[in-house]
Short mmCIF file of C-alpha atoms in Angstrom, two decimals:
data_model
loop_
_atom_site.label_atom_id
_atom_site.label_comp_id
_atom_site.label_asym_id
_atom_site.label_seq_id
_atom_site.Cartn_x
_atom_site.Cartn_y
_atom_site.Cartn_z
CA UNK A 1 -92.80 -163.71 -31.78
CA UNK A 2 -96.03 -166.17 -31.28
CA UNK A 3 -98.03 -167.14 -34.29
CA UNK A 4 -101.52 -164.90 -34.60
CA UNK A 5 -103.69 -164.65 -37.20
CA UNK A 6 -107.79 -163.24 -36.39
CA UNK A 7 -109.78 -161.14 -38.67
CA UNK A 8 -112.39 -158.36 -37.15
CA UNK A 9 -115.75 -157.69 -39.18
CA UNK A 10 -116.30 -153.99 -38.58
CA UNK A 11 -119.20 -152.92 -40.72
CA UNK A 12 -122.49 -154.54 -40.96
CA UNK A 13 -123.50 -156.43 -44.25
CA UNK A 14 -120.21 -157.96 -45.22
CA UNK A 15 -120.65 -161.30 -47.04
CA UNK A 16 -117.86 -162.67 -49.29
CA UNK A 17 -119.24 -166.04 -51.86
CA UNK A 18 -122.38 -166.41 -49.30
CA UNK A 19 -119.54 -166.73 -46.00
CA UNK A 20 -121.36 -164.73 -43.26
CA UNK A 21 -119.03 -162.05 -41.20
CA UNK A 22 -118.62 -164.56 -38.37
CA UNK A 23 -117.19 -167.19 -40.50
CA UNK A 24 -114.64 -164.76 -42.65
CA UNK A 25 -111.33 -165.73 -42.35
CA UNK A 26 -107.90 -163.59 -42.42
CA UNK A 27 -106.59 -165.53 -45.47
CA UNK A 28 -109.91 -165.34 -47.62
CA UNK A 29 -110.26 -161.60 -47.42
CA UNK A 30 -106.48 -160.74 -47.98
CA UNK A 31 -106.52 -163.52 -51.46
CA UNK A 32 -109.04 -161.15 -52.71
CA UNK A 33 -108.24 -159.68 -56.51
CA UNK A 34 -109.42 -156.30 -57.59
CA UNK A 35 -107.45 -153.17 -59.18
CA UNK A 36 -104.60 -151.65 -57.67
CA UNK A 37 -104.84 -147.50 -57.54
CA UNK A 38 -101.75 -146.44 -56.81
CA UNK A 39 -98.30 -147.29 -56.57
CA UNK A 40 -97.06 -150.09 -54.57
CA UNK A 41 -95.40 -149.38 -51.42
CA UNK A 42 -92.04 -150.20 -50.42
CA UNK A 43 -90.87 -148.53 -47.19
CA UNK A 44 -90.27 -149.07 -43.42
CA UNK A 45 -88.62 -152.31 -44.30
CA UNK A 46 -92.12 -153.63 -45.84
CA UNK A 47 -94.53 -154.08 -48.13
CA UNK A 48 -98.32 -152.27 -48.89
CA UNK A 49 -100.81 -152.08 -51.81
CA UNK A 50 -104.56 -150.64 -52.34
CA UNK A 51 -107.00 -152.83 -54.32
CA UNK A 52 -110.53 -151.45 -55.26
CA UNK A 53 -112.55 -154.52 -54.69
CA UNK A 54 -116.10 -154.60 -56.49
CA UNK A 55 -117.37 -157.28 -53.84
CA UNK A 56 -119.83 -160.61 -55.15
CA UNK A 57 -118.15 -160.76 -58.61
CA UNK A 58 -118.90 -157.49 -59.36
CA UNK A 59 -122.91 -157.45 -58.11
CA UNK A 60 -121.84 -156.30 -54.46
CA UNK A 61 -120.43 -152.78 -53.29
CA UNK A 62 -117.04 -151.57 -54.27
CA UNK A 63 -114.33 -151.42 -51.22
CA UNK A 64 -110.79 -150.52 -50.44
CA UNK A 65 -108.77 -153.07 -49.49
CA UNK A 66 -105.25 -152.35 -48.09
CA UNK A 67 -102.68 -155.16 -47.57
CA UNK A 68 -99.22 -154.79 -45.83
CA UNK A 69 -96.57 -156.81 -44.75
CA UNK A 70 -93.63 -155.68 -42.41
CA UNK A 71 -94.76 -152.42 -42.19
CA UNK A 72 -94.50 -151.51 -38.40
CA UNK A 73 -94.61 -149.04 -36.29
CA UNK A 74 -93.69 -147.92 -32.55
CA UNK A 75 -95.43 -146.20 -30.05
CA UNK A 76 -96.21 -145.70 -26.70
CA UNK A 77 -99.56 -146.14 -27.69
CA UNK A 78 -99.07 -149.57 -27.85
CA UNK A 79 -96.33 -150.06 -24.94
CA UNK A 80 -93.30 -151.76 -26.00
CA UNK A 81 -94.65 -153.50 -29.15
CA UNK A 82 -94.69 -152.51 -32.98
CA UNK A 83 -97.79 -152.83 -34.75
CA UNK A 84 -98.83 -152.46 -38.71
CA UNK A 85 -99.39 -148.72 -39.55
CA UNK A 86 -103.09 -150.11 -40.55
CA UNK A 87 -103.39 -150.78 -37.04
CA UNK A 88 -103.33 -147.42 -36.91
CA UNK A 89 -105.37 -145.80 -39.32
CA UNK A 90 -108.32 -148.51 -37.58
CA UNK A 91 -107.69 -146.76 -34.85
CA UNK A 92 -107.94 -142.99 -35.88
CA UNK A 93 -110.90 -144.01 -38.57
CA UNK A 94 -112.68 -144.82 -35.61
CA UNK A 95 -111.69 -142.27 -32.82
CA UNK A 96 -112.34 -139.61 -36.18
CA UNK A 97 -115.92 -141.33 -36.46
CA UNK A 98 -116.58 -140.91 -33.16
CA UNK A 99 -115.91 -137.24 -33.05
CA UNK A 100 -118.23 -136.45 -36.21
CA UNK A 101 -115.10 -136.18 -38.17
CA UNK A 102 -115.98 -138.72 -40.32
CA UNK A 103 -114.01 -140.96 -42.57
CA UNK A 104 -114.94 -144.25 -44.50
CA UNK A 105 -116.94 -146.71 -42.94
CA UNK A 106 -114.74 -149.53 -42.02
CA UNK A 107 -115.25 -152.81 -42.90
CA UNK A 108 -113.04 -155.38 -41.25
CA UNK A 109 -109.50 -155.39 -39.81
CA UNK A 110 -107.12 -158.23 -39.38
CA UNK A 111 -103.48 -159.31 -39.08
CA UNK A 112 -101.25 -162.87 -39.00
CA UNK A 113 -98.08 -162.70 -37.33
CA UNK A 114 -95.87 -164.86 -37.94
CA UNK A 115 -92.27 -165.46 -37.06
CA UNK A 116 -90.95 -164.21 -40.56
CA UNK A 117 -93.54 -162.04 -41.40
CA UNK A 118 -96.36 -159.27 -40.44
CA UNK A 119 -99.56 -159.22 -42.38
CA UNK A 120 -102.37 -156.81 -42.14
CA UNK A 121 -105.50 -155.76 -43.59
CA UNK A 122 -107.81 -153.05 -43.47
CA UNK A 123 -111.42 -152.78 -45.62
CA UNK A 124 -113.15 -149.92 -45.55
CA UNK A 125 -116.19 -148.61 -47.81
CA UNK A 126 -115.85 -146.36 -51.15
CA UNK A 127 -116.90 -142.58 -50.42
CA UNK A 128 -119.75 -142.72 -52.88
CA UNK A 129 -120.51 -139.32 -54.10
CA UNK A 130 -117.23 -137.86 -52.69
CA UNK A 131 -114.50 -136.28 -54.23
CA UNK A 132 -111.61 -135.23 -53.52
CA UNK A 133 -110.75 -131.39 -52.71
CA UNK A 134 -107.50 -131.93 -55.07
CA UNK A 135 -109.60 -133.02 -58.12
CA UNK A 136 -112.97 -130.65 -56.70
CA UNK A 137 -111.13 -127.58 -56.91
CA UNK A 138 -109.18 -127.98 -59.98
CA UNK A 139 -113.08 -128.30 -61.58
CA UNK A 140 -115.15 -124.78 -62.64
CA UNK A 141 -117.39 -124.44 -59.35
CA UNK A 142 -119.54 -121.46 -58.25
CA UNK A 143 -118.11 -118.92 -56.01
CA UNK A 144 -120.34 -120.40 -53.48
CA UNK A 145 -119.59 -123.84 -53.65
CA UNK A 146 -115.82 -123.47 -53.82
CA UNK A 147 -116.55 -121.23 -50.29
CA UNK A 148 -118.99 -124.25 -49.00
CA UNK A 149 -116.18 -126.88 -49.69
CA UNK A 150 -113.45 -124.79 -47.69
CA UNK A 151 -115.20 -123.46 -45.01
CA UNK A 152 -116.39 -127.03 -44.20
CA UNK A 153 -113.04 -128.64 -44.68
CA UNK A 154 -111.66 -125.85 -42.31
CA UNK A 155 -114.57 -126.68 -39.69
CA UNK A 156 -113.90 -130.54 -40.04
CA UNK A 157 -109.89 -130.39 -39.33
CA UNK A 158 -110.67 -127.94 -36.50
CA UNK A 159 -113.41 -130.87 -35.01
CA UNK A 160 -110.33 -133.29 -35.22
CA UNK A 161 -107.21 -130.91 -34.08
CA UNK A 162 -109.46 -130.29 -30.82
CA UNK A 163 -109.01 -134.06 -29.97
CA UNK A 164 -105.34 -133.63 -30.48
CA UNK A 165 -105.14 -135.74 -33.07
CA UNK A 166 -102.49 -134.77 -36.13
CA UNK A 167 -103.49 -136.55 -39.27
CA UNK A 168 -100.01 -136.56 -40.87
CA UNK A 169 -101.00 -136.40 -44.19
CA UNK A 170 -103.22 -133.61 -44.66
CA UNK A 171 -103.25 -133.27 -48.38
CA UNK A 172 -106.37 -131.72 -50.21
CA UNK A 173 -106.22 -135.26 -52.10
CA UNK A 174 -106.92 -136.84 -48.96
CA UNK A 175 -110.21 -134.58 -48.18
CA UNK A 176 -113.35 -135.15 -49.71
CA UNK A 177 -116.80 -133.12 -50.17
CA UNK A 178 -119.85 -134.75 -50.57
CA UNK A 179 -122.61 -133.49 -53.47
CA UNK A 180 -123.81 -130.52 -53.64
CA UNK A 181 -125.07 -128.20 -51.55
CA UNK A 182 -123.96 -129.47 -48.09
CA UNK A 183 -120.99 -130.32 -49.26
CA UNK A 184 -120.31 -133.01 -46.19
CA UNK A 185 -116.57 -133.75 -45.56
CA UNK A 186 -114.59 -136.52 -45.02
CA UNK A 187 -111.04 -137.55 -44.28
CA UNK A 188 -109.32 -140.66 -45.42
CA UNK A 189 -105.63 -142.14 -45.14
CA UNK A 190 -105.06 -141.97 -41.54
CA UNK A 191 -102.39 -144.29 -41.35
CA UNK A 192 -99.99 -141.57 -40.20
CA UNK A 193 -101.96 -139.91 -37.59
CA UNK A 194 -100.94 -140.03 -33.80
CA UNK A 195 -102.11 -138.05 -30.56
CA UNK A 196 -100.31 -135.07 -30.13
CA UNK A 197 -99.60 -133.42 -26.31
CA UNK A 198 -101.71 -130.38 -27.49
CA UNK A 199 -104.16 -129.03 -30.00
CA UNK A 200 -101.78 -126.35 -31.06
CA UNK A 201 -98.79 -129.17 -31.54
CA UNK A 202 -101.47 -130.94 -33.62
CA UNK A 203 -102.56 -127.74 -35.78
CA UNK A 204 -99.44 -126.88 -36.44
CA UNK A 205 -97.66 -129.96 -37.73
CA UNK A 206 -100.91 -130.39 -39.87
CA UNK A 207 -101.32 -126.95 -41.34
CA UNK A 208 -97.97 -125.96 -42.26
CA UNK A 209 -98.05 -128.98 -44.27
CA UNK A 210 -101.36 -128.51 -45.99
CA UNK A 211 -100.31 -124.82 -46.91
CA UNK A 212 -97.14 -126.22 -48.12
CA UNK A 213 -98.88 -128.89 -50.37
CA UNK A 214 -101.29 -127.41 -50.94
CA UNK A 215 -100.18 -125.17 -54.14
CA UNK A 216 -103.29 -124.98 -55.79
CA UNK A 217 -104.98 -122.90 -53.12
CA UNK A 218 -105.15 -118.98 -53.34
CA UNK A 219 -104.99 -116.28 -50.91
CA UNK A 220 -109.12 -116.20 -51.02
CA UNK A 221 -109.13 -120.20 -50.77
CA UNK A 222 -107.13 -120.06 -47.83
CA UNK A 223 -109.28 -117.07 -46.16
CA UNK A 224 -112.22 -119.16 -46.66
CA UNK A 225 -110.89 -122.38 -45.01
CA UNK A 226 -109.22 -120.34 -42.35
CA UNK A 227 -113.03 -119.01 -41.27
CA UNK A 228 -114.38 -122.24 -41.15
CA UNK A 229 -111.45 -123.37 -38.95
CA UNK A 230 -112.16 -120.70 -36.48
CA UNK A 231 -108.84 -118.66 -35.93
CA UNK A 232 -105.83 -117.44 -38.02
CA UNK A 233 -103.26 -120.56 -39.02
#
């Protein structure tokens, strides 16, 4: 495997100790400290972790950044090579974007490949004002509200399952509403998503296992998201 190592500034505005975007470097954004919120990972052979940055020692925005190493995956996506799952979730941030099923704005992607190891690196922007549908619902909301949140989260996943795209982890922790009263949603943690051959092959893989997660829901929760989505799932 040849030696490659290139970062790509995404976003607009991204300045690390006065460096401008063109002059970033693979190796200065991944030494970057911050606080880790969740559990490391340790699976497909590799390695992942998710820092909350607060950028300009503390006086910039707050970001995500995700590091891996040896975390690969095949497709025929990508013909006969494996790339980082992050490689992914770029890719399906971005087609989701696209479509008005919006996710976080991303930042800058990059890898370095070398012959022992597999490095990448994904920054995207904190969901200011979001939160999540798992923490939303669990809060004392208005009948309204509680109806605004699923009917929009119902007409979001529709937007994307029309694409063919399955998310692969369509947990109500991974959707977010916006404030009050729109109630704007979007998706994050798309590093499992992949086209499928059909919208119903997508809908289906997705929805039996948000119903299945998702425990909190009741019967008039899932009425509610099921109208915004259009048909019965």
């Amino acid at each position: 495997m040849a030696a490659k190592t290139f970062l790509t500034v995404l976003g607009s505005g991204l300045m690390l100790a006065g460096t401008p975007p063109e002059r970033l470097t693979f190796e200065q954004v991944w030494s970057l400290s911050g606080v880790r919120v969740e559990a490391a990972n340790d699976r497909r052979g590799g390695h992942s972790e998710v820092l909350r940055v607060a950028l300009e020692k503390g006086t910039g925005p707050t970001v995500y950044l995700k590091r891996q190493c040896n975390q690969l995956r095949w497709s025929l996506q990508c013909g006969l090579s494996a790339r980082p799952t992050y490689w992914f979730e770029r890719h399906f941030i971005g087609l989701a974007n696209d479509m008005g099923v919006l996710g976080p704005a991303l930042l800058c992607y990059g890898e370095s490949r070398q012959p022992t190891e597999h490095r990448a690196l994904l920054m995207v922007a904190r969901l200011d004002g979001f939160r999540s549908l798992e923490a939303l619902l669990q809060t004392p909301l208005t009948r309204e509200d509680r109806r605004t949140c699923l009917v929009n989260a119902g007409l979001a996943i529709r937007r994307l399952h029309s694409q063919h795209i399955e998310h692969g982890a369509l947990y109500l922790k991974h959707i977010f509403a916006g404030p009050v009263p729109h109630r704007e949603i979007r998706l994050i943690d798309f590093e499992r998503s992949r086209l499928q051959y059909s919208e119903r092959a997508a809908r289906q893989k997705d929805l039996e296992r948000f119903f299945r997660r998702g425990w909190q829901l009741t019967a008039w929760d899932r009425a509610n998201f099921e109208e915004g989505y259009g048909r019965h799932v």
